[in-house]
Each structure stands twice: as structure tokens, then as C-alpha cells.
């Protein structure tokens, strides 16, 4: 006579397959953790490398030299004709990895985007080295002059000794900036003529006279792309979603006013280190009241009242 051997404690369905699948997932997780392939481990390595503190070069003679480590800063400007939210303060040129592609790779996606960030703290993602192009072959320590080609390199990759270069090219239907649709600026590891830039004197009326003169550090200049003759620009009213949050768009486009003069969007400074404190920049040094126009204006208003 057949006996009913089933009861409430008997497992039904594909329970055995589920147990083996869970064990397989656990083994895969432990194996990837041992190799450092987990997503959180990749993010920690990338952020540790990109956000590592850097030390800028100190200019003893007040000029910019080949081999100097600097940050490229767009000085604070007042609200102009831009519509929408306007970012104030000093903005530094920074590397901006793609938010999605960064999660899938151990190294940076090339080409890598750039943006402007409201910080002047030297770190891996905003510290550039001024390099010579292959045509000039200028020696390290030689002064950079107006109208001379130079490259802006960044050692921000996970690979040891890997150098990324600031580059740009003519815009096309398939390649342009995300928000404004203008000429795109990126970082690439290829050494080409598209990596060459030139410094132009701020006042166009004196630009020819200053051709061949040394470029002073921590002073406003205009940075032109050699191949396309477009000036490096920042759009403070256009924000991008990046790996580090919302940041400002950077393009290569010359914005001229009614007098054919570059607007503050095209103004940049090659900022060097502070000799008094190696972890800060020259922008952290307070200006004398005779050089600080805002303080001087306030003092004049007080005296007239």
C-alpha cells in the first residue's frame, strides 16, 4: 500500500538550482573583490588618483616656463547678456570623465571631456603641465612667450606616466559641444598638431607689440587654439552633468564685443603656486588695496560720504 511521504517541510520547485545559483554569485563576488574589479573599488581608485593633491610650480621671475605645473583659471566676472543661472567666482579648467563610461572601465575614456569648476585647489584633475610642441622643442625652464606654441598636458590617467593633452578641432555635425553646439575641447593621449595653443596679450591694440615677449604668470591672457584660431572660452550659464556633478561648459570659440575685443568668457590666467604655502596658489594671496579695485572703490565711497 502506497504511503504519502510528502509533508509541509518538503521543498517544491527549483530550489536546488536557486541554491547553486546563489553560491555561484557569491564565488564570483569574492573572486572579483580579490582582483579589485568591483565597481566601488574602481570608483575609489579613480577618485583617489584624480582628486589627489598637487603642488604647483613657483615662478621666481614672475613668468610662465615650460615644465611649470599650473592651473588654468577663468577669473570671476559679472553677469552679462547670458540668460539663466550664472556661475560666479573663479573657475578652473578641469578634466571631466563621462559619468556612465567611467563605471564600466578601469582607466579613463579617451577622449575625455573638460569643464570648469568653482575651485582653485590644486588637484590631479585641474593641474596642467606646460609642454613644448614637437616643432619648437623648447627646453624645460625656458620662458613661454606670446605667439609661441605650447601644449597643456595632464598626468591624470590610472596608468603610470600616461599624459593627456588639451586638444580641439573644427566642429562637425557629428562632433560639437553638448550644450552650445560650438567647437569641442577635450583631452586626448595622441600627440598631434591639434594639441598646440598660443597665448595672446589681453589688449588687442598692444597685441602685436607684445609678440615675442614673455608671458607673465597670474595675469589675464587669451588662449587661442593654433589650428582653428578659436579662443578657449567658458559658458557660465551652461551646466553639464558630469561624474562629479554639475559643472560649467568649456569650448573653443572667440566671443567678441562691439569693439572687436574678447569678452571675459575668453579671459584666462596661468596660476602658479604660492611660495609661502605650497598647498595654495597665488590667488590666495590678498592683493594690496592699491591693486584691489573693489576695495579701492569702497574706500573712495567711504571718503566721499
Coordinates of N, CA and C in Angstrom, one line a residue, residues 77-252:
X77 N 33.7 87.1 -13.1 CA 33.1 88.1 -14.0 C 31.7 88.4 -13.6
X78 N 31.2 89.6 -13.9 CA 29.9 90.0 -13.6 C 28.9 89.4 -14.7
X79 N 27.6 89.4 -14.3 CA 26.6 88.9 -15.2 C 26.5 89.7 -16.4
X80 N 26.6 89.1 -17.6 CA 26.5 89.9 -18.9 C 25.1 89.6 -19.5
X81 N 25.2 89.3 -20.8 CA 23.9 89.1 -21.5 C 23.4 87.7 -21.4
X82 N 24.1 86.9 -20.6 CA 23.7 85.5 -20.5 C 22.3 85.3 -19.8
X83 N 21.5 84.4 -20.2 CA 20.2 84.1 -19.6 C 20.4 82.8 -18.8
X84 N 19.6 82.7 -17.7 CA 19.6 81.5 -16.9 C 20.5 81.7 -15.7
X85 N 20.8 80.6 -15.0 CA 21.7 80.6 -13.9 C 23.1 80.9 -14.2
X86 N 23.7 81.8 -13.6 CA 25.1 82.3 -13.9 C 26.0 81.9 -12.7
X87 N 27.1 81.2 -13.0 CA 28.1 80.8 -12.0 C 29.1 81.9 -11.8
X88 N 29.2 82.3 -10.6 CA 30.2 83.4 -10.2 C 31.4 82.7 -9.6
X89 N 32.4 83.5 -9.4 CA 33.7 83.1 -8.8 C 34.7 82.7 -9.8
X90 N 35.9 82.4 -9.3 CA 37.0 81.9 -10.2 C 36.7 80.4 -10.6
X91 N 36.8 80.1 -11.9 CA 36.6 78.8 -12.3 C 37.9 78.2 -12.9
X92 N 38.2 77.0 -12.5 CA 39.4 76.4 -13.1 C 39.1 75.3 -14.1
X93 N 39.9 75.2 -15.1 CA 39.7 74.2 -16.1 C 40.1 72.8 -15.6
X94 N 39.1 71.9 -15.7 CA 39.2 70.5 -15.1 C 38.9 69.4 -16.1
X95 N 39.5 68.3 -15.8 CA 39.1 67.1 -16.5 C 37.8 66.6 -16.1
X96 N 36.9 66.2 -17.0 CA 35.6 65.8 -16.7 C 35.2 64.4 -17.3
X97 N 35.5 63.3 -16.6 CA 35.2 62.0 -17.2 C 33.7 61.8 -17.4
X98 N 33.4 60.9 -18.3 CA 32.0 60.6 -18.6 C 31.4 59.8 -17.5
X99 N 30.2 60.2 -17.0 CA 29.6 59.6 -15.9 C 29.3 58.1 -16.0
X100 N 28.8 57.7 -17.2 CA 28.5 56.3 -17.5 C 29.7 55.4 -17.8
X101 N 30.5 55.9 -18.7 CA 31.7 55.1 -19.2 C 32.7 54.9 -18.1
X102 N 32.7 55.8 -17.1 CA 33.7 55.7 -16.0 C 33.3 54.4 -15.2
X103 N 32.0 54.1 -15.1 CA 31.6 52.9 -14.3 C 32.0 51.6 -14.9
X104 N 32.3 51.6 -16.2 CA 32.5 50.4 -17.0 C 33.9 50.1 -17.3
X105 N 34.8 51.0 -17.0 CA 36.2 50.9 -17.4 C 37.1 51.2 -16.1
X106 N 38.3 50.5 -16.1 CA 39.3 50.8 -15.1 C 40.0 52.1 -15.4
X107 N 40.3 52.4 -16.6 CA 41.0 53.7 -17.0 C 40.0 54.7 -17.6
X108 N 40.5 55.9 -17.9 CA 39.7 56.9 -18.4 C 39.4 56.7 -19.8
X109 N 38.2 57.1 -20.2 CA 37.7 57.0 -21.6 C 38.4 58.1 -22.4
X110 N 39.0 57.8 -23.5 CA 39.7 58.7 -24.4 C 38.9 58.9 -25.7
X111 N 38.6 60.1 -26.1 CA 38.9 61.4 -25.5 C 38.1 61.7 -24.2
X112 N 38.6 62.4 -23.3 CA 38.0 62.8 -22.1 C 37.5 64.2 -22.1
X113 N 36.4 64.5 -21.6 CA 35.8 65.9 -21.6 C 36.5 66.8 -20.6
X114 N 36.3 68.1 -20.8 CA 36.8 69.1 -19.9 C 35.6 70.0 -19.5
X115 N 35.7 70.6 -18.3 CA 34.7 71.5 -17.8 C 35.4 72.5 -16.9
X116 N 34.6 73.5 -16.4 CA 35.1 74.5 -15.5 C 34.4 74.3 -14.1
X117 N 35.2 74.4 -13.1 CA 34.8 74.1 -11.7 C 35.1 75.2 -10.8
X118 N 34.2 75.5 -9.9 CA 34.4 76.6 -9.0 C 35.4 76.2 -7.8
X119 N 36.6 76.0 -8.2 CA 37.6 75.7 -7.2 C 39.0 76.0 -7.7
X120 N 39.9 76.5 -6.9 CA 41.3 76.8 -7.3 C 42.3 76.0 -6.4
X121 N 41.8 74.9 -5.9 CA 42.6 74.0 -5.1 C 43.4 73.1 -6.0
X122 N 44.7 73.0 -6.0 CA 45.4 72.2 -7.0 C 45.2 70.7 -6.7
X123 N 44.7 70.0 -7.7 CA 44.5 68.6 -7.6 C 44.8 67.9 -8.9
X124 N 44.6 66.6 -9.0 CA 45.0 65.9 -10.2 C 44.2 66.3 -11.4
X125 N 42.9 66.6 -11.2 CA 42.1 66.9 -12.4 C 42.1 68.3 -12.9
X126 N 42.8 69.2 -12.2 CA 42.9 70.6 -12.7 C 44.3 71.1 -12.8
X127 N 45.3 70.3 -12.6 CA 46.7 70.7 -12.7 C 47.3 70.3 -14.1
X128 N 47.7 71.3 -14.8 CA 48.3 71.1 -16.2 C 49.8 71.4 -16.1
X129 N 50.5 70.7 -17.0 CA 51.9 71.0 -17.2 C 52.1 71.6 -18.6
X130 N 52.8 72.8 -18.6 CA 53.1 73.4 -19.9 C 54.2 72.7 -20.6
X131 N 53.9 72.2 -21.8 CA 54.8 71.4 -22.5 C 55.1 72.1 -23.9
X132 N 56.2 71.7 -24.4 CA 56.6 72.2 -25.8 C 56.1 71.3 -26.8
X133 N 55.7 71.9 -28.0 CA 55.3 71.0 -29.1 C 56.5 70.5 -29.8
X134 N 56.3 69.5 -30.7 CA 57.4 68.8 -31.4 C 58.2 69.8 -32.3
X135 N 57.5 70.8 -32.8 CA 58.2 71.7 -33.8 C 59.2 72.6 -33.1
X136 N 58.8 73.2 -31.9 CA 59.7 74.1 -31.3 C 60.8 73.4 -30.4
X137 N 60.4 72.3 -29.7 CA 61.4 71.6 -28.9 C 62.1 72.5 -27.9
X138 N 61.2 73.3 -27.2 CA 61.8 74.2 -26.1 C 62.2 73.4 -24.9
X139 N 63.3 73.8 -24.3 CA 63.8 73.1 -23.1 C 63.0 73.5 -21.9
X140 N 63.0 72.5 -20.9 CA 62.3 72.8 -19.7 C 62.9 73.9 -18.9
X141 N 62.1 74.9 -18.4 CA 62.6 76.0 -17.8 C 62.7 77.3 -18.7
X142 N 62.5 77.1 -20.0 CA 62.5 78.2 -20.9 C 61.2 79.0 -20.8
X143 N 61.3 80.3 -20.9 CA 60.1 81.2 -20.7 C 59.2 81.0 -21.9
X144 N 57.9 81.0 -21.7 CA 56.9 80.9 -22.7 C 56.6 82.4 -23.2
X145 N 56.6 82.6 -24.5 CA 56.4 84.0 -25.0 C 55.1 84.0 -25.8
X146 N 54.6 85.2 -25.9 CA 53.3 85.4 -26.7 C 53.5 85.0 -28.2
X147 N 52.6 84.3 -28.7 CA 52.6 83.8 -30.1 C 53.4 82.5 -30.3
X148 N 53.9 81.9 -29.2 CA 54.6 80.7 -29.3 C 53.7 79.5 -29.0
X149 N 53.9 78.4 -29.7 CA 53.1 77.2 -29.5 C 53.5 76.6 -28.2
X150 N 52.5 76.1 -27.4 CA 52.7 75.3 -26.2 C 51.6 74.3 -26.1
X151 N 51.8 73.3 -25.3 CA 50.7 72.3 -25.1 C 50.4 72.2 -23.6
X152 N 49.2 71.9 -23.2 CA 48.8 71.7 -21.9 C 48.5 70.2 -21.6
X153 N 49.4 69.6 -20.8 CA 49.3 68.2 -20.5 C 48.9 68.0 -19.1
X154 N 48.3 66.8 -18.9 CA 47.8 66.4 -17.6 C 48.1 65.0 -17.4
X155 N 48.8 64.7 -16.3 CA 49.1 63.3 -15.9 C 48.0 62.8 -15.0
X156 N 46.8 62.5 -15.5 CA 45.7 62.1 -14.7 C 45.2 60.7 -14.9
X157 N 45.9 59.9 -15.8 CA 45.4 58.6 -16.0 C 45.8 57.6 -15.0
X158 N 45.1 56.5 -14.9 CA 45.5 55.5 -13.9 C 46.8 54.8 -14.2
X159 N 47.2 54.8 -15.5 CA 48.5 54.2 -15.9 C 49.6 55.2 -15.5
X160 N 50.7 54.6 -15.1 CA 51.9 55.4 -14.6 C 52.5 56.0 -15.8
X161 N 52.7 57.4 -15.7 CA 53.4 58.1 -16.8 C 52.5 58.5 -18.0
X162 N 51.2 58.1 -17.9 CA 50.3 58.5 -19.1 C 50.0 59.9 -19.0
X163 N 50.1 60.6 -20.2 CA 49.9 62.0 -20.3 C 48.7 62.3 -21.3
X164 N 47.8 63.2 -20.8 CA 46.7 63.6 -21.6 C 46.9 65.1 -22.0
X165 N 46.5 65.4 -23.3 CA 46.8 66.7 -23.8 C 45.4 67.4 -24.2
X166 N 45.4 68.7 -23.8 CA 44.2 69.5 -24.2 C 44.2 69.7 -25.7
X167 N 43.1 69.4 -26.3 CA 43.0 69.4 -27.8 C 41.7 69.9 -28.2
X168 N 41.6 70.3 -29.5 CA 40.4 70.7 -30.1 C 40.5 70.6 -31.6
X169 N 39.3 70.6 -32.3 CA 39.3 70.6 -33.7 C 38.0 71.2 -34.2
X170 N 37.9 71.5 -35.5 CA 36.7 72.1 -36.1 C 35.5 71.3 -35.7
X171 N 34.4 72.0 -35.5 CA 33.2 71.3 -35.2 C 32.6 70.7 -36.5
X172 N 31.9 69.6 -36.3 CA 31.2 69.0 -37.4 C 29.7 68.6 -37.0
X173 N 29.0 68.0 -37.9 CA 27.6 67.6 -37.5 C 27.7 66.5 -36.5
X174 N 28.7 65.7 -36.4 CA 28.8 64.6 -35.5 C 29.7 64.9 -34.3
X175 N 30.3 66.1 -34.3 CA 31.2 66.4 -33.1 C 31.2 67.9 -32.8
X176 N 30.6 68.2 -31.7 CA 30.5 69.6 -31.2 C 30.2 69.5 -29.7
X177 N 30.2 70.7 -29.1 CA 30.0 70.8 -27.7 C 28.5 70.4 -27.4
X178 N 28.3 69.9 -26.2 CA 27.0 69.3 -25.9 C 25.9 70.3 -25.8
X179 N 26.1 71.5 -25.1 CA 25.1 72.4 -24.8 C 25.0 73.5 -25.9
X180 N 26.1 74.2 -26.2 CA 26.1 75.3 -27.1 C 26.3 74.9 -28.6
X181 N 26.7 73.7 -28.8 CA 27.0 73.2 -30.2 C 28.2 73.9 -30.9
X182 N 29.1 74.5 -30.1 CA 30.3 75.1 -30.6 C 31.4 74.1 -30.7
X183 N 32.6 74.6 -30.9 CA 33.8 73.8 -31.1 C 34.2 73.1 -29.8
X184 N 34.3 71.8 -29.8 CA 34.5 71.0 -28.6 C 36.0 71.0 -28.2
X185 N 36.2 71.0 -26.9 CA 37.5 70.9 -26.3 C 37.6 69.6 -25.4
X186 N 38.6 68.8 -25.6 CA 38.7 67.5 -24.9 C 40.2 67.3 -24.5
X187 N 40.4 66.1 -23.9 CA 41.7 65.7 -23.5 C 42.0 64.3 -24.2
X188 N 43.1 64.2 -24.9 CA 43.5 63.0 -25.6 C 44.9 62.6 -25.3
X189 N 45.2 61.4 -25.6 CA 46.6 60.9 -25.4 C 47.4 60.9 -26.7
X190 N 46.8 61.4 -27.8 CA 47.5 61.4 -29.1 C 48.3 62.7 -29.2
X191 N 49.5 62.6 -29.6 CA 50.4 63.8 -29.8 C 50.3 64.3 -31.3
X192 N 49.5 65.3 -31.5 CA 49.3 65.9 -32.8 C 49.4 67.4 -32.8
X193 N 49.2 68.0 -34.0 CA 49.3 69.5 -34.1 C 48.0 70.1 -33.5
X194 N 47.0 69.3 -33.2 CA 45.7 69.8 -32.6 C 45.9 70.1 -31.1
X195 N 47.0 69.7 -30.6 CA 47.3 70.0 -29.1 C 47.9 71.3 -28.9
X196 N 48.2 72.1 -29.9 CA 49.0 73.3 -29.8 C 48.1 74.5 -29.5
X197 N 48.5 75.3 -28.5 CA 47.8 76.6 -28.1 C 48.8 77.7 -28.1
X198 N 48.3 78.9 -28.1 CA 49.1 80.1 -28.1 C 48.5 81.2 -27.1
X199 N 49.4 81.9 -26.4 CA 48.9 82.9 -25.5 C 48.9 84.3 -26.3
X200 N 47.8 85.0 -26.2 CA 47.7 86.4 -26.8 C 47.6 87.4 -25.7
X201 N 48.2 88.6 -25.9 CA 48.1 89.6 -24.9 C 46.6 90.1 -24.8
X202 N 46.2 90.5 -23.6 CA 44.8 90.8 -23.3 C 44.3 92.0 -24.2
X203 N 45.1 93.0 -24.3 CA 44.7 94.2 -25.1 C 45.0 94.0 -26.5
X204 N 44.0 94.0 -27.4 CA 44.2 93.8 -28.9 C 45.1 94.9 -29.5
X205 N 45.0 96.1 -29.0 CA 45.8 97.2 -29.6 C 47.3 97.1 -29.3
X206 N 47.6 96.3 -28.3 CA 49.0 96.1 -27.9 C 49.5 94.7 -28.2
X207 N 48.7 93.9 -28.9 CA 49.0 92.5 -29.1 C 50.2 92.3 -30.0
X208 N 50.3 93.1 -31.1 CA 51.5 93.0 -32.0 C 52.8 93.4 -31.3
X209 N 52.7 94.5 -30.5 CA 53.9 94.9 -29.8 C 54.4 93.9 -28.8
X210 N 53.5 93.1 -28.2 CA 53.9 92.2 -27.2 C 54.2 90.8 -27.8
X211 N 54.2 90.7 -29.1 CA 54.5 89.4 -29.7 C 56.0 89.1 -29.5
X212 N 56.2 87.9 -28.9 CA 57.6 87.5 -28.6 C 58.1 87.9 -27.2
X213 N 57.2 88.6 -26.4 CA 57.6 89.0 -25.1 C 57.1 87.8 -24.1
X214 N 57.8 87.7 -23.0 CA 57.4 86.6 -22.0 C 56.0 86.8 -21.5
X215 N 55.4 85.6 -21.2 CA 54.0 85.6 -20.7 C 54.1 85.6 -19.2
X216 N 53.5 86.6 -18.6 CA 53.5 86.7 -17.1 C 52.5 85.8 -16.5
X217 N 52.9 85.2 -15.3 CA 52.0 84.3 -14.6 C 51.0 85.1 -13.8
X218 N 49.8 84.5 -13.6 CA 48.8 85.0 -12.7 C 48.2 86.3 -13.3
X219 N 48.3 86.6 -14.6 CA 47.7 87.7 -15.2 C 46.8 87.3 -16.4
X220 N 45.8 88.1 -16.7 CA 44.8 87.7 -17.7 C 45.5 87.7 -19.1
X221 N 45.2 86.6 -19.8 CA 45.6 86.4 -21.2 C 44.4 85.8 -22.0
X222 N 44.6 85.7 -23.3 CA 43.6 85.0 -24.1 C 44.4 83.8 -24.7
X223 N 43.8 82.6 -24.6 CA 44.5 81.4 -25.1 C 43.8 80.9 -26.4
X224 N 44.5 81.0 -27.5 CA 44.0 80.6 -28.8 C 44.5 79.2 -29.2
X225 N 43.5 78.5 -29.8 CA 43.9 77.2 -30.4 C 44.6 77.5 -31.7
X226 N 45.8 76.9 -31.9 CA 46.7 77.2 -33.0 C 46.1 76.8 -34.3
X227 N 45.4 75.6 -34.4 CA 44.9 75.1 -35.7 C 43.7 75.8 -36.1
X228 N 42.7 76.0 -35.2 CA 41.4 76.6 -35.6 C 41.3 78.1 -35.4
X229 N 42.3 78.7 -34.6 CA 42.3 80.1 -34.3 C 41.0 80.5 -33.5
X230 N 40.6 79.6 -32.6 CA 39.5 79.9 -31.8 C 40.0 80.0 -30.3
X231 N 39.4 80.9 -29.6 CA 39.9 81.2 -28.2 C 39.2 80.2 -27.2
X232 N 39.9 79.8 -26.2 CA 39.3 79.0 -25.2 C 38.3 79.8 -24.4
X233 N 37.1 79.3 -24.2 CA 36.0 80.1 -23.6 C 35.3 79.2 -22.6
X234 N 34.6 79.9 -21.6 CA 33.8 79.2 -20.6 C 32.4 79.8 -20.7
X235 N 31.4 79.0 -20.6 CA 30.0 79.4 -20.6 C 29.4 79.2 -19.2
X236 N 29.4 80.3 -18.5 CA 29.0 80.2 -17.1 C 27.5 80.0 -16.9
X237 N 26.7 80.1 -17.9 CA 25.3 79.9 -17.8 C 24.9 78.5 -18.3
X238 N 25.8 77.7 -18.8 CA 25.5 76.4 -19.3 C 26.2 75.3 -18.5
X239 N 25.4 74.5 -17.8 CA 25.9 73.5 -16.9 C 25.8 72.1 -17.5
X240 N 26.8 71.3 -17.2 CA 26.8 69.9 -17.7 C 26.8 68.9 -16.5
X241 N 26.2 67.8 -16.8 CA 26.1 66.7 -15.8 C 27.4 65.8 -16.0
X242 N 28.2 65.8 -15.0 CA 29.5 65.0 -15.1 C 29.6 64.0 -14.0
X243 N 30.7 63.3 -14.0 CA 31.0 62.3 -12.9 C 31.0 62.9 -11.5
X244 N 31.4 64.2 -11.5 CA 31.4 64.9 -10.2 C 30.3 65.8 -9.9
X245 N 29.2 65.8 -10.7 CA 28.1 66.6 -10.5 C 27.9 67.7 -11.6
X246 N 27.2 68.7 -11.4 CA 27.0 69.8 -12.4 C 28.2 70.7 -12.4
X247 N 28.7 70.9 -13.7 CA 29.9 71.7 -13.9 C 29.6 72.6 -15.2
X248 N 30.5 73.5 -15.4 CA 30.3 74.5 -16.5 C 31.0 74.1 -17.8
X249 N 30.3 74.4 -18.9 CA 30.8 74.0 -20.2 C 32.0 74.9 -20.7
X250 N 33.0 74.2 -21.3 CA 34.2 74.9 -21.8 C 34.3 74.5 -23.3
X251 N 34.4 75.5 -24.2 CA 34.5 75.3 -25.6 C 35.7 76.1 -26.2
X252 N 35.9 76.0 -27.5 CA 36.8 76.9 -28.2 C 36.0 77.8 -29.1

